[in-house]
CSV table of C-alpha atoms in Angstrom, one decimal:
chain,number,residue,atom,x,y,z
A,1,UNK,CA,98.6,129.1,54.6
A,2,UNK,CA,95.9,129.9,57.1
A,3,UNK,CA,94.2,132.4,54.3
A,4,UNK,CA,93.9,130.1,51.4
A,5,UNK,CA,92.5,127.7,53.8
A,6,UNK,CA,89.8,129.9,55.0
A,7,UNK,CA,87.1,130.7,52.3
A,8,UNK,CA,87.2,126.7,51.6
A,9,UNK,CA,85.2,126.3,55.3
A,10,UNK,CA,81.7,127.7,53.8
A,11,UNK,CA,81.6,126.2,50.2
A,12,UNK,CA,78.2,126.2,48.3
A,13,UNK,CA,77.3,122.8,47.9
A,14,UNK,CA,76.3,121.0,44.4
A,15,UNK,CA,72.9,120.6,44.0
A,16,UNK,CA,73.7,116.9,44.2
A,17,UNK,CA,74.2,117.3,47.9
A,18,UNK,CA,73.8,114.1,50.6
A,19,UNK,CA,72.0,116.2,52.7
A,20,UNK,CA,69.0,117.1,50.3
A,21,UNK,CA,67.9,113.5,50.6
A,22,UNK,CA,67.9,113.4,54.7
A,23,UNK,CA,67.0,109.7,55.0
A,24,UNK,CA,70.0,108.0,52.5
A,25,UNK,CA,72.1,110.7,54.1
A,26,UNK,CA,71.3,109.6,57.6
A,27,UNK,CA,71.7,105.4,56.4
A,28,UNK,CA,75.2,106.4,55.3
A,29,UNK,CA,76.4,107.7,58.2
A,30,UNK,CA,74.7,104.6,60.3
A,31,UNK,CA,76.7,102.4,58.1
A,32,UNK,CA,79.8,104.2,58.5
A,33,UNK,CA,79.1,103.9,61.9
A,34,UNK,CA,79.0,100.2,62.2
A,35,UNK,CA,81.9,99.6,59.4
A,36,UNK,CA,84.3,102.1,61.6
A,37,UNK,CA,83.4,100.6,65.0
A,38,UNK,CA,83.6,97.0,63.6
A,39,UNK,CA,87.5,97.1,62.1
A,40,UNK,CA,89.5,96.9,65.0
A,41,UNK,CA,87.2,93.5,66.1
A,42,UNK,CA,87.3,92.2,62.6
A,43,UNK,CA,91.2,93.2,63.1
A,44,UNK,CA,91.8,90.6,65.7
A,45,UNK,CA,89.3,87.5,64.4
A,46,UNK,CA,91.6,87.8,61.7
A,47,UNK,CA,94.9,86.9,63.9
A,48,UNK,CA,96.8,83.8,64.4
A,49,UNK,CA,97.9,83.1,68.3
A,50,UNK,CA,98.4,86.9,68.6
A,51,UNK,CA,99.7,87.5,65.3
A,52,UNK,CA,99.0,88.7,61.7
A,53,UNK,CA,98.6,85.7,59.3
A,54,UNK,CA,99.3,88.0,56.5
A,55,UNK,CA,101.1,91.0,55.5
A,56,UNK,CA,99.5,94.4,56.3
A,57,UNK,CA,100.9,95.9,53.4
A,58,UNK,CA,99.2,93.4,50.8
A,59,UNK,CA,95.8,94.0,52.9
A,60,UNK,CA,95.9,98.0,52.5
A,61,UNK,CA,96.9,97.4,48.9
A,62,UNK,CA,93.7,95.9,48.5
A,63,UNK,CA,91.7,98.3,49.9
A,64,UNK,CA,93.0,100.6,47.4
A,65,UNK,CA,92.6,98.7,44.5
A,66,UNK,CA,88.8,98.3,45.4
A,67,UNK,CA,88.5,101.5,46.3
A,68,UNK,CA,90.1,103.2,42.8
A,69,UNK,CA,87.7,100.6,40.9
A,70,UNK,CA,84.4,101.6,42.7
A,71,UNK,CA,85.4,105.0,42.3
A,72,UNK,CA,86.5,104.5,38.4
A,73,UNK,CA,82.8,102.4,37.8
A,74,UNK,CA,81.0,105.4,39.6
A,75,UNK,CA,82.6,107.7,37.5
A,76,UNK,CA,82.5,106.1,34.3
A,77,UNK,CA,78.5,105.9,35.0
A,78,UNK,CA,78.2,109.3,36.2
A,79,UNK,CA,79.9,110.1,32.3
A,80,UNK,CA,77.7,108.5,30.3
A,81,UNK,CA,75.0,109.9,32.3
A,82,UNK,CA,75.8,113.5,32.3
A,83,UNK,CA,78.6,113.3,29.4
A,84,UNK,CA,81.4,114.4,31.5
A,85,UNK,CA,84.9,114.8,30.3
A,86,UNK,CA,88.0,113.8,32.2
A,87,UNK,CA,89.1,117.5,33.6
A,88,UNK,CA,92.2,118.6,33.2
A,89,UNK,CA,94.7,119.1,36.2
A,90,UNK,CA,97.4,121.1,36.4
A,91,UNK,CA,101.1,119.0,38.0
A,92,UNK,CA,100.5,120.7,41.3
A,93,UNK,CA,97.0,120.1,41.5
A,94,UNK,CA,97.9,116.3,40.8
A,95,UNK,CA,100.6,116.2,43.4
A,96,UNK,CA,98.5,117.8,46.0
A,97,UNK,CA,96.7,114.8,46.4
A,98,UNK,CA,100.0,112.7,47.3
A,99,UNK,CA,99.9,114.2,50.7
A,100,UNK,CA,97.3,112.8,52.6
A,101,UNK,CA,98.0,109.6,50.2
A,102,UNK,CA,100.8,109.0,52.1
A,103,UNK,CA,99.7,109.9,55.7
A,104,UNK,CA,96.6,107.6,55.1
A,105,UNK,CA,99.0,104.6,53.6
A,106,UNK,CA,101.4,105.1,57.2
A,107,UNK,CA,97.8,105.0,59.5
A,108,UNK,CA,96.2,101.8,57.5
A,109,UNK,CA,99.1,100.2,58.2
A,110,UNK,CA,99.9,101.2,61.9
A,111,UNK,CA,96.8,100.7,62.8
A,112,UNK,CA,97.0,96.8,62.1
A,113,UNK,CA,99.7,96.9,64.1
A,114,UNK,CA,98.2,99.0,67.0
A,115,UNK,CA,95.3,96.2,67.4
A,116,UNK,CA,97.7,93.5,68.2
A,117,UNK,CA,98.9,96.1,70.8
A,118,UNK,CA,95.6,97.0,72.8
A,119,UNK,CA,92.3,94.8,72.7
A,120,UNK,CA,89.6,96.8,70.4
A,121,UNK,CA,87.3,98.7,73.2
A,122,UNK,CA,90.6,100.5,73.9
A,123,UNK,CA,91.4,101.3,70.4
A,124,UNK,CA,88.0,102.9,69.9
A,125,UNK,CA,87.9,105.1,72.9
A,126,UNK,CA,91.5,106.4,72.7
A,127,UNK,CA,91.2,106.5,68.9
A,128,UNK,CA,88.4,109.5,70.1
A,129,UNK,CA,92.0,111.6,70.8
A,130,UNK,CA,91.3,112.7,66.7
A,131,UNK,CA,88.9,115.0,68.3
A,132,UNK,CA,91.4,116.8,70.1
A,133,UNK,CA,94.2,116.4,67.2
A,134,UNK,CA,91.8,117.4,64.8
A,135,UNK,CA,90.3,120.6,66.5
A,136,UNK,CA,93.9,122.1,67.4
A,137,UNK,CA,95.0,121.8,64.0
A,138,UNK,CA,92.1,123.6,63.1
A,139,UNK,CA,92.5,126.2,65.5
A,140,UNK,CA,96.5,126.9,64.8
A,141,UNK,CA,96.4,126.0,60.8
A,142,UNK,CA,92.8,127.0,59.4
A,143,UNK,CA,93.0,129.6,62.4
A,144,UNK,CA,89.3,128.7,63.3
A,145,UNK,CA,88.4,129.8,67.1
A,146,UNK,CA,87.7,127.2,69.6
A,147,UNK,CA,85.1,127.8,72.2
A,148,UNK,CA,85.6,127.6,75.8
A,149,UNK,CA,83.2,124.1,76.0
A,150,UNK,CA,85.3,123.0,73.3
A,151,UNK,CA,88.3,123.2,75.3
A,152,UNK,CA,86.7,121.6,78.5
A,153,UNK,CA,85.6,118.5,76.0
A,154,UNK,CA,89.5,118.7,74.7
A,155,UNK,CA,91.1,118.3,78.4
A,156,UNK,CA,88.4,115.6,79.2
A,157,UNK,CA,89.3,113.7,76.0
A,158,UNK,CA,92.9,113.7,77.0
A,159,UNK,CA,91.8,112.9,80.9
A,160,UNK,CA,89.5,109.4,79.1
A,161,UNK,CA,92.9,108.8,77.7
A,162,UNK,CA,94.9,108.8,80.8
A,163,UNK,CA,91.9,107.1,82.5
A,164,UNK,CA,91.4,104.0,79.9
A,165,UNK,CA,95.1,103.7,79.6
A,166,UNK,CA,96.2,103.9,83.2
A,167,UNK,CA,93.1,100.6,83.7
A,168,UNK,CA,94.5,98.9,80.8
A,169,UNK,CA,98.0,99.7,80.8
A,170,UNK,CA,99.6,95.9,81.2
A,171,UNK,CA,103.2,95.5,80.0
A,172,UNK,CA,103.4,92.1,80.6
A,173,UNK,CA,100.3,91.3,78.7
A,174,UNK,CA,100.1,88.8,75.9
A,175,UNK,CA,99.9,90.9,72.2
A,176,UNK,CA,96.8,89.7,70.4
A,177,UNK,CA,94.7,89.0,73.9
A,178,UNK,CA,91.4,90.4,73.7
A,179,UNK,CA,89.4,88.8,76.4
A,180,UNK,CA,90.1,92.1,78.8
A,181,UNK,CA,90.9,95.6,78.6
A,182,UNK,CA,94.8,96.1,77.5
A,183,UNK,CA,96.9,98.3,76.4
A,184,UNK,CA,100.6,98.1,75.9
A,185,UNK,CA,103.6,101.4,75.8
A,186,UNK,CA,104.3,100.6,72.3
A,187,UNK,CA,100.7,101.0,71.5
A,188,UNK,CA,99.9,104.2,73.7
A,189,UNK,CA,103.1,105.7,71.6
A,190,UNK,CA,101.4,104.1,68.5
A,191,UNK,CA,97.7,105.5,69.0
A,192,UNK,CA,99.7,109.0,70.1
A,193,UNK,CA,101.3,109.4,66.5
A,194,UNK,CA,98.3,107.5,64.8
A,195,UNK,CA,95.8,110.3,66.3
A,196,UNK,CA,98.1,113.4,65.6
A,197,UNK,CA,98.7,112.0,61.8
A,198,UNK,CA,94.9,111.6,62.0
A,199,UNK,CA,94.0,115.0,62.3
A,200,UNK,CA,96.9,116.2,60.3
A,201,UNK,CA,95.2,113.9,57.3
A,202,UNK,CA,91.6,114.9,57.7
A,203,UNK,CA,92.0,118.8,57.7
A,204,UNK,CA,94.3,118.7,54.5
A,205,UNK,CA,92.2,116.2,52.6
A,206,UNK,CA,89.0,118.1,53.1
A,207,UNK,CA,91.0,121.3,52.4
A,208,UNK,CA,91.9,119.7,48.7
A,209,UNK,CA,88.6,118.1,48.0
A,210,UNK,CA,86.5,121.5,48.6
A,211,UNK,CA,89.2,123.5,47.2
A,212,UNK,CA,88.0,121.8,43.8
A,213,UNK,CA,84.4,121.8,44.9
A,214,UNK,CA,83.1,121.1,41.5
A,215,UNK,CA,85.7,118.5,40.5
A,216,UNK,CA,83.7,115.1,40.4
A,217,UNK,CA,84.3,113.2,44.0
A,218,UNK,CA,85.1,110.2,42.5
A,219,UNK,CA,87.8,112.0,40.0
A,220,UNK,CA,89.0,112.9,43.2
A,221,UNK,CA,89.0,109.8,44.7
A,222,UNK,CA,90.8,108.1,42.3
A,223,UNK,CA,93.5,110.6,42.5
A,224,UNK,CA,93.9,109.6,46.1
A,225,UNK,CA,93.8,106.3,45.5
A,226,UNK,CA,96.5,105.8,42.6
A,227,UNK,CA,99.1,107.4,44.9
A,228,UNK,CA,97.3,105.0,47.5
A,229,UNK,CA,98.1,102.3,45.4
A,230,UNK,CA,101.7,102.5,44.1
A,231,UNK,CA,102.7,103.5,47.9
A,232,UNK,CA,101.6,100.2,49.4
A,233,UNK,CA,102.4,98.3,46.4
A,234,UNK,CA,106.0,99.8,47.2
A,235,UNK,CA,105.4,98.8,50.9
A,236,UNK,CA,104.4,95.3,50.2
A,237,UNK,CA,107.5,94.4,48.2
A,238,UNK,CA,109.7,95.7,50.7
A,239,UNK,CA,107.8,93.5,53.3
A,240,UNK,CA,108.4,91.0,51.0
A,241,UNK,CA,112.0,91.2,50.7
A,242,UNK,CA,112.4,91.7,54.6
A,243,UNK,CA,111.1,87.9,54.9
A,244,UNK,CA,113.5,86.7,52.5
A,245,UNK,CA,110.8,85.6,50.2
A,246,UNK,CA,109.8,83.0,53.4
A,247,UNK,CA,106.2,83.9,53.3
A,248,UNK,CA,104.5,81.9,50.8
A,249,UNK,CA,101.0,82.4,48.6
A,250,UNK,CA,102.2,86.0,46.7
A,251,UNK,CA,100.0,88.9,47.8
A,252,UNK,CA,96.8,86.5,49.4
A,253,UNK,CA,99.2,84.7,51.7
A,254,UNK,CA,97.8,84.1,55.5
A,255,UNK,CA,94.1,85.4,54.2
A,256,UNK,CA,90.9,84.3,55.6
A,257,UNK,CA,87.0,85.1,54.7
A,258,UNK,CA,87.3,87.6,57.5
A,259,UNK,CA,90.2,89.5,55.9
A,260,UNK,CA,88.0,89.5,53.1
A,261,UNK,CA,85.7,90.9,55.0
A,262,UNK,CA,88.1,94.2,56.3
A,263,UNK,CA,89.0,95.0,52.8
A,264,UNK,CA,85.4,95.2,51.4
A,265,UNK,CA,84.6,97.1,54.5
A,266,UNK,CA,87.4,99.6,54.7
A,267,UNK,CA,87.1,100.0,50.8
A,268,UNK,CA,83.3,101.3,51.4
A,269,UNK,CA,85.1,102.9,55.3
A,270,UNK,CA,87.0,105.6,52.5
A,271,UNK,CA,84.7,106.0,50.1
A,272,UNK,CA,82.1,107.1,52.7
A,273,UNK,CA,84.5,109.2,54.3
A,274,UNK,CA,85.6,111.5,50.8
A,275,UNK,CA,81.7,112.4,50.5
A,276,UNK,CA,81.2,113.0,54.1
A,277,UNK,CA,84.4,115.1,54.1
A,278,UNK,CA,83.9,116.8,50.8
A,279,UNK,CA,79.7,117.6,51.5
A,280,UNK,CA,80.1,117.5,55.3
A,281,UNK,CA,82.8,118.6,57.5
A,282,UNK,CA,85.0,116.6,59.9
A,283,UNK,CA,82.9,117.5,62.5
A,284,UNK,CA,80.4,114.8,61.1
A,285,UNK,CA,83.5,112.6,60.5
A,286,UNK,CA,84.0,113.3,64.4
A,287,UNK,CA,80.0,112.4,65.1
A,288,UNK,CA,81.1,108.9,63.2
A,289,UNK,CA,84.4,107.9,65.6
A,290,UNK,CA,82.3,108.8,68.3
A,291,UNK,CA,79.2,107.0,67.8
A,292,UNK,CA,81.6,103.7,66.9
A,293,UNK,CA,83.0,103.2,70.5
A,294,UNK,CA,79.5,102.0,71.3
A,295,UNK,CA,79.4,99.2,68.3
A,296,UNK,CA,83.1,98.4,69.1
A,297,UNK,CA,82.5,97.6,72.4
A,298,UNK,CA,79.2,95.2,71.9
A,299,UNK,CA,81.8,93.4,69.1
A,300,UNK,CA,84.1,92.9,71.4
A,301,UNK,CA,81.9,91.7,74.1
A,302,UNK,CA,80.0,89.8,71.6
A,303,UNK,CA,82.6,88.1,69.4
A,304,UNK,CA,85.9,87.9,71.6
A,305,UNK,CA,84.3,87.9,75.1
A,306,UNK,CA,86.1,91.1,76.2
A,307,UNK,CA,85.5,91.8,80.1
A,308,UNK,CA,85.0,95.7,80.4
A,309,UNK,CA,86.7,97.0,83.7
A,310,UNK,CA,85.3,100.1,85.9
A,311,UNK,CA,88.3,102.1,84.3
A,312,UNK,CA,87.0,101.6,81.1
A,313,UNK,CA,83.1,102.3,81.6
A,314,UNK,CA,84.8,105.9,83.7
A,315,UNK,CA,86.8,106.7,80.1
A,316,UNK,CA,83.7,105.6,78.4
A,317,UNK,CA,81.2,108.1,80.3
A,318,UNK,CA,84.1,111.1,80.2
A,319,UNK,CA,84.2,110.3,75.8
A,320,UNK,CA,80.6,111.1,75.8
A,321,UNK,CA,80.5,113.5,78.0
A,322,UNK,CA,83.2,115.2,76.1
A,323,UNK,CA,81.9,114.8,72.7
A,324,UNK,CA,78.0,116.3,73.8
A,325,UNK,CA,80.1,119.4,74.8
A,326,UNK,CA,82.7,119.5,71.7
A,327,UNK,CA,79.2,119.6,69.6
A,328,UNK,CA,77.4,121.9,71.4
């Protein structure tokens, strides 16, 4: 697997490349920045006494939906421009895309369920563990070396973790409380799994998308996002029938203008990420996570009146500390 993984690291970009215009390349990336670090504050405005008003399922759905119909629109333009055809795929080219379908539909909908478990600051600075996940699996599956500084930044990522956790860790604490640093077991274990599917995700999808480097992105996209689709459609009818058809309102029910708000945003969260990972790497992707713990923490301070604790501020100093060596 490692060798037909390998000459997909180098590709020769399109001509149509972010990077050639630095400036709208650079705005992106800012605006990823704020989308990513602002979900997991949005996340809990949108609760209910410590609780989801509506089902995560019907929320991720959503996202999908927008997501496939941006992409289709973008497409349909970039036809009529440049008179592209639909291309041609063959069935294992089309299934291919199914797998990181389906580890992306289980982390959009864990990590709903992680925010009610840890207050967002927390969430951002341990969700910084991809960078670890990430860069093993690229050592061990893509077989690409990792440099001594990289492994220092790896051990003081996982030392942040222990660090932010052991400050927050509060089993008795209220789920949904966001006014101070938290963190629960079940959402350590949750943020654990979340991270290593994480990495797991990103390495295969930008395997796929520069494997078929001069497949359209949004052709691409929408391949993602069909099997996006019909998994969470799947998910929300079973959360349906789990309540016993109790929860009223059909596939809106419990929704707010701020969960409005986290589907527009995440819809825009993916799309940014296919380019970035398709004309980037996920070391830029890496750059992004990083450079949201600072607008997740302001959020929270801002919005939920979150008290950061000297445990935090020492897991906060050790993240960036960790990420200027990971990138040096």
């Amino acid at each position: 697997m490692a060798h037909d993984l390998l000459p997909c690291q180098t590709p020769r970009l399109p001509p149509s490349h972010p990077g050639d215009s630095s400036s709208m390349w650079t705005a992106m990336l800012l605006l990823e920045v704020m989308i990513y670090g602002s979900y997991s504050t949005l996340v809990n405005l949108s609760e209910e006494d410590g609780h989801l008003p509506y089902s995560s399922a019907s929320v991720i759905l959503l996202i999908e939906v927008a997501k496939f119909v941006i992409s289709f629109c973008l497409y349909f333009g970039e036809m009529q421009r440049d008179q592209f055809q639909m291309p041609k795929l063959a069935p294992a080219a089309l299934v291919s895309y199914a797998v990181p379908a389906v580890l992306y539909a289980f982390n959009n909908n864990i990590s709903l369920l992680m925010n009610q478990q840890m207050d967002p600051t927390t969430y951002q600075v341990l969700n910084n563990m991809k960078i670890a996940t990430t860069a093993l699996l690229y050592r061990f599956i893509i077989k690409r070396p990792i440099k001594r500084p990289q492994w220092v930044a790896i051990c003081l990522l996982m030392v942040a973790g222990v660090c932010d956790s052991y400050g927050g860790y509060d089993s008795g604490s209220t789920p949904g409380s966001s006014s101070h640093i938290f963190i629960t077991l079940p959402g350590l274990l949750m943020m654990t799994l979340y991270c290593s599917v994480s990495g797991v995700a990103a390495v295969y999808t930008e395997y796929i998308l520069k494997k078929q480097l001069t497949m359209s992105l949004h052709v691409q996209n929408m391949l993602l996002y069909s099997y996006g689709f019909l998994l969470n459609l799947a998910a929300f009818v079973w959360q349906r029938r789990q309540t016993g058809g109790e929860v009223r309102g059909g596939l809106l029910a419990g929704f707010s203008l701020t969960t409005l708000v986290i589907i527009i945003t995440q819809a825009f969260n993916g799309l940014i990420m296919s380019v970035v990972m398709k004309h980037g790497s996920n070391l830029t992707r890496l750059f992004i996570i990083s450079g949201a713990m600072l607008v997740s923490t302001l959020s929270s301070v801002l919005f939920l009146g979150t008290t950061i604790n000297a445990y935090f501020l020492l897991a906060a100093f050790i993240v960036s500390g960790a990420v200027y060596l990971y990138h040096q």
